[in-house]
Structures are given as C-alpha cells and as structure tokens.
C-alpha cells in the first residue's frame, strides 16, 4: 500500500488522459497528468473527500499507475454517471476550454474561432462555444481530414492552418497551438476582438496589429486561476458536469488499455487523435 501523507488522498485509477505534455516527459519514470478514480484512503487534514468517493483531476506524478497520490483542490469529487474515459476528457480538457471562454469574455451571439479544434481541449471548446450561445463557430486544424470531426462537434466552418485566409473575422479566438498561429489568430479578429492563448508554446505578435483594431490578447492557465480564483474554477467544474449530464457536450476520445500506453503516445505524437486519448485500467 502506498503511504498517504497529510493533505493527500490515495486514488485507485480508473483512467488517465494522454496529451502532448506527456510527450515532453515520455522518459520520466512517473509522469503526472489527469486521472479519474476512486479514493482508497485520505491523509490527515483532508476535508471534503472521503474514502470511496469518485474523484478526478490532475496529479503531479504516477498518473499511469494503478494507485496514485492526489491533492484536494487539484482532484475533486465527480459524479458517478460518466464513463471513466468521458470523465477524464472533461476533468481537465473541459476545464481549460470553459476557462478560456470565460477569460475571453465570451458573449452570447458572438463568433468564435478555435485552433487545435480536434484536440482534447479544442473539440470541447467548439462544443462549449456552441452551448454558451455562439452564433458562429469556426474550427481550425492542421489537416483537412479533421473537417468532418469538427463539424460533428458543432463547428459551422472549418479551416486549416495552411489556408491563406480564415473567412470572415471573429470576435474571439481560442488558441491552443501557439507559435505563428498566435499572429494568425490576431489577424482573424474583428475590431475589438479578443484572443485567449492557453498554449505552453508561446508566440510572437506584432503590437501594431493590435493597436489599429483595439484587439487584445489574454493568457490563460487553469493552474494560476485555481490558486488565485478558486471559486471560479469550482463553478466551472459544476457547470461542466451539468452540461455533460444534459448532453449539451459530448466528449470524444480514443481509448487504450494502459498496457498500450506507447501506442496511445504514438497517436498523439502523430497529431492523428480526434478528441482526447485515454488509457484505462482494468
């Protein structure tokens, strides 16, 4: 049995998410990531979580082990109903997508463009933009082969990064890619439009392209928001589970047994995944 320290919970893993972050840490002995599972034991000083609770969230290490240590706040109780893979898809990817829409001050009736629209976060951002009342949703991805998937998720229009133009300007861009696409996203904004960057890749922008149109860029990191404004994050979690229960969002995923983690990583490395990639524990 793994020792549980003060302020910690021991989780028996049901499923874990696989994303580009793991690719950067592929050789790490016990990488972290998002997990869903059942609490086996709680350490001293833990309130609001008890043995037997189903929880989901992010752990710092051991995400691909049958038993993992989590910390309250980063892992929280979740409903019993969603299948483990669907819950994993929502527990972080959904939180990032909804938080980015919140940071971008998404308004009912506006137009939204989402890059990496077939990714674990992006496909939920497309669905959430629609659920929150966007009048027009544009999906952007690296290959035309992802068009049908993006449309199934609710996109009205689809563009690739190689396209010379991205159609009529939009009010809000959610960028999860970074690099040169940050400037492409700014160029896709109408006057007074906003871009939210949540990619760890960064990217350079010509300040002059912001000035004339009154455009703005906001950085979003759910970890910072959790520390600085935890009440907002709690509210986003509750809204996500309600939207999932009402079938207003439908996470898409490809599932592998944990023994095939390398195959799951290869799928992500090839950028061939549609939605979240998940490994399950029997």
mmCIF file of C-alpha atoms in Angstrom, residues 8-153:
data_model
loop_
_atom_site.group_PDB
_atom_site.id
_atom_site.type_symbol
_atom_site.label_atom_id
_atom_site.label_comp_id
_atom_site.label_asym_id
_atom_site.label_seq_id
_atom_site.Cartn_x
_atom_site.Cartn_y
_atom_site.Cartn_z
ATOM 1 C CA UNK A 8 -3.092 13.836 0.420
ATOM 2 C CA UNK A 9 -5.534 11.273 -0.966
ATOM 3 C CA UNK A 10 -4.749 7.840 -2.379
ATOM 4 C CA UNK A 11 -6.633 7.114 -5.620
ATOM 5 C CA UNK A 12 -7.169 3.815 -7.410
ATOM 6 C CA UNK A 13 -7.002 4.878 -11.052
ATOM 7 C CA UNK A 14 -9.842 4.094 -13.448
ATOM 8 C CA UNK A 15 -8.455 6.014 -16.436
ATOM 9 C CA UNK A 16 -5.841 8.628 -17.314
ATOM 10 C CA UNK A 17 -5.518 11.126 -20.137
ATOM 11 C CA UNK A 18 -2.686 11.214 -22.651
ATOM 12 C CA UNK A 19 -1.662 14.533 -24.174
ATOM 13 C CA UNK A 20 1.228 16.462 -25.667
ATOM 14 C CA UNK A 21 2.530 17.269 -22.185
ATOM 15 C CA UNK A 22 3.349 13.615 -21.649
ATOM 16 C CA UNK A 23 5.300 13.534 -24.919
ATOM 17 C CA UNK A 24 7.722 16.081 -23.445
ATOM 18 C CA UNK A 25 8.142 13.888 -20.353
ATOM 19 C CA UNK A 26 7.964 10.479 -22.041
ATOM 20 C CA UNK A 27 11.152 9.256 -20.346
ATOM 21 C CA UNK A 28 10.132 10.464 -16.890
ATOM 22 C CA UNK A 29 9.664 7.417 -14.602
ATOM 23 C CA UNK A 30 6.319 8.538 -13.166
ATOM 24 C CA UNK A 31 4.835 11.488 -15.087
ATOM 25 C CA UNK A 32 1.795 13.396 -13.932
ATOM 26 C CA UNK A 33 -1.431 14.020 -15.787
ATOM 27 C CA UNK A 34 -5.209 13.950 -15.478
ATOM 28 C CA UNK A 35 -6.853 10.972 -13.796
ATOM 29 C CA UNK A 36 -10.223 9.661 -12.687
ATOM 30 C CA UNK A 37 -10.532 7.073 -9.955
ATOM 31 C CA UNK A 38 -11.808 6.006 -6.553
ATOM 32 C CA UNK A 39 -10.378 7.234 -3.248
ATOM 33 C CA UNK A 40 -8.787 4.412 -1.271
ATOM 34 C CA UNK A 41 -7.577 6.437 1.721
ATOM 35 C CA UNK A 42 -7.209 10.032 2.908
ATOM 36 C CA UNK A 43 -4.431 11.640 4.896
ATOM 37 C CA UNK A 44 -4.691 13.834 7.962
ATOM 38 C CA UNK A 45 -6.233 17.247 7.448
ATOM 39 C CA UNK A 46 -8.228 16.365 4.320
ATOM 40 C CA UNK A 47 -11.783 17.726 4.292
ATOM 41 C CA UNK A 48 -14.489 17.272 1.679
ATOM 42 C CA UNK A 49 -13.116 13.991 0.288
ATOM 43 C CA UNK A 50 -13.622 10.573 1.867
ATOM 44 C CA UNK A 51 -12.631 7.012 1.103
ATOM 45 C CA UNK A 52 -14.949 5.613 -1.558
ATOM 46 C CA UNK A 53 -15.502 8.937 -3.322
ATOM 47 C CA UNK A 54 -15.063 9.089 -7.063
ATOM 48 C CA UNK A 55 -12.661 11.902 -7.942
ATOM 49 C CA UNK A 56 -10.940 13.415 -10.934
ATOM 50 C CA UNK A 57 -8.288 15.993 -11.609
ATOM 51 C CA UNK A 58 -4.567 16.473 -12.101
ATOM 52 C CA UNK A 59 -1.770 14.674 -10.250
ATOM 53 C CA UNK A 60 1.914 15.577 -10.234
ATOM 54 C CA UNK A 61 3.246 12.041 -10.735
ATOM 55 C CA UNK A 62 2.155 8.436 -11.145
ATOM 56 C CA UNK A 63 -0.828 9.133 -13.412
ATOM 57 C CA UNK A 64 -0.255 5.852 -15.265
ATOM 58 C CA UNK A 65 -0.059 3.712 -12.131
ATOM 59 C CA UNK A 66 -2.949 1.785 -10.576
ATOM 60 C CA UNK A 67 -2.517 3.758 -7.346
ATOM 61 C CA UNK A 68 -1.683 7.456 -7.347
ATOM 62 C CA UNK A 69 -1.379 10.251 -4.795
ATOM 63 C CA UNK A 70 -3.508 13.358 -5.338
ATOM 64 C CA UNK A 71 -4.104 16.605 -3.505
ATOM 65 C CA UNK A 72 -7.503 18.149 -2.729
ATOM 66 C CA UNK A 73 -8.154 21.162 -4.925
ATOM 67 C CA UNK A 74 -6.316 19.565 -7.813
ATOM 68 C CA UNK A 75 -8.534 16.487 -7.537
ATOM 69 C CA UNK A 76 -12.177 16.918 -6.579
ATOM 70 C CA UNK A 77 -15.290 14.729 -6.279
ATOM 71 C CA UNK A 78 -17.016 13.996 -9.596
ATOM 72 C CA UNK A 79 -20.370 12.403 -10.495
ATOM 73 C CA UNK A 80 -20.768 8.648 -10.644
ATOM 74 C CA UNK A 81 -22.532 8.610 -14.013
ATOM 75 C CA UNK A 82 -19.943 9.436 -16.683
ATOM 76 C CA UNK A 83 -17.845 6.596 -18.017
ATOM 77 C CA UNK A 84 -14.235 6.905 -16.884
ATOM 78 C CA UNK A 85 -12.935 7.915 -20.337
ATOM 79 C CA UNK A 86 -15.578 10.612 -20.751
ATOM 80 C CA UNK A 87 -14.864 11.921 -17.261
ATOM 81 C CA UNK A 88 -11.116 12.087 -17.985
ATOM 82 C CA UNK A 89 -11.819 14.039 -21.167
ATOM 83 C CA UNK A 90 -13.821 16.636 -19.249
ATOM 84 C CA UNK A 91 -11.932 16.839 -15.968
ATOM 85 C CA UNK A 92 -9.064 18.925 -17.361
ATOM 86 C CA UNK A 93 -9.699 19.488 -21.080
ATOM 87 C CA UNK A 94 -13.197 20.740 -20.402
ATOM 88 C CA UNK A 95 -11.963 22.920 -17.564
ATOM 89 C CA UNK A 96 -9.343 24.558 -19.792
ATOM 90 C CA UNK A 97 -11.836 25.086 -22.616
ATOM 91 C CA UNK A 98 -14.533 26.609 -20.409
ATOM 92 C CA UNK A 99 -11.972 28.691 -18.510
ATOM 93 C CA UNK A 100 -10.541 30.051 -21.765
ATOM 94 C CA UNK A 101 -14.018 31.054 -22.926
ATOM 95 C CA UNK A 102 -14.544 32.777 -19.575
ATOM 96 C CA UNK A 103 -11.173 34.558 -19.806
ATOM 97 C CA UNK A 104 -12.131 35.711 -23.303
ATOM 98 C CA UNK A 105 -15.408 37.138 -22.010
ATOM 99 C CA UNK A 106 -17.438 35.095 -24.488
ATOM 100 C CA UNK A 107 -20.783 36.761 -25.161
ATOM 101 C CA UNK A 108 -23.971 35.121 -26.420
ATOM 102 C CA UNK A 109 -24.355 35.699 -30.155
ATOM 103 C CA UNK A 110 -20.652 36.259 -30.893
ATOM 104 C CA UNK A 111 -18.378 34.382 -33.292
ATOM 105 C CA UNK A 112 -15.575 32.144 -32.002
ATOM 106 C CA UNK A 113 -12.602 30.521 -33.735
ATOM 107 C CA UNK A 114 -10.829 27.577 -32.059
ATOM 108 C CA UNK A 115 -7.384 26.338 -33.096
ATOM 109 C CA UNK A 116 -6.368 22.722 -32.465
ATOM 110 C CA UNK A 117 -10.094 22.122 -32.824
ATOM 111 C CA UNK A 118 -9.794 18.329 -32.963
ATOM 112 C CA UNK A 119 -7.641 18.083 -29.822
ATOM 113 C CA UNK A 120 -8.692 17.023 -26.346
ATOM 114 C CA UNK A 121 -9.278 20.651 -25.319
ATOM 115 C CA UNK A 122 -10.199 22.056 -28.711
ATOM 116 C CA UNK A 123 -13.081 19.742 -29.541
ATOM 117 C CA UNK A 124 -14.696 20.592 -26.215
ATOM 118 C CA UNK A 125 -14.075 24.306 -26.785
ATOM 119 C CA UNK A 126 -16.030 24.023 -30.048
ATOM 120 C CA UNK A 127 -18.916 22.321 -28.234
ATOM 121 C CA UNK A 128 -18.820 24.711 -25.283
ATOM 122 C CA UNK A 129 -18.778 27.784 -27.509
ATOM 123 C CA UNK A 130 -21.947 26.451 -29.117
ATOM 124 C CA UNK A 131 -23.518 25.552 -25.743
ATOM 125 C CA UNK A 132 -22.779 29.057 -24.423
ATOM 126 C CA UNK A 133 -24.594 30.679 -27.336
ATOM 127 C CA UNK A 134 -22.012 31.415 -30.015
ATOM 128 C CA UNK A 135 -23.728 32.375 -33.256
ATOM 129 C CA UNK A 136 -20.845 31.130 -35.401
ATOM 130 C CA UNK A 137 -18.072 28.671 -34.530
ATOM 131 C CA UNK A 138 -15.024 28.241 -36.756
ATOM 132 C CA UNK A 139 -12.761 25.218 -36.241
ATOM 133 C CA UNK A 140 -9.108 25.393 -37.300
ATOM 134 C CA UNK A 141 -6.875 22.332 -37.501
ATOM 135 C CA UNK A 142 -3.708 21.114 -39.150
ATOM 136 C CA UNK A 143 -5.286 18.887 -41.782
ATOM 137 C CA UNK A 144 -8.451 18.801 -43.865
ATOM 138 C CA UNK A 145 -9.041 15.232 -42.682
ATOM 139 C CA UNK A 146 -10.345 16.612 -39.386
ATOM 140 C CA UNK A 147 -13.147 18.599 -41.022
ATOM 141 C CA UNK A 148 -15.925 16.027 -40.515
ATOM 142 C CA UNK A 149 -14.978 15.529 -36.867
ATOM 143 C CA UNK A 150 -15.028 19.289 -36.191
ATOM 144 C CA UNK A 151 -18.411 19.609 -37.864
ATOM 145 C CA UNK A 152 -19.772 16.740 -35.765
ATOM 146 C CA UNK A 153 -18.652 18.713 -32.698
#
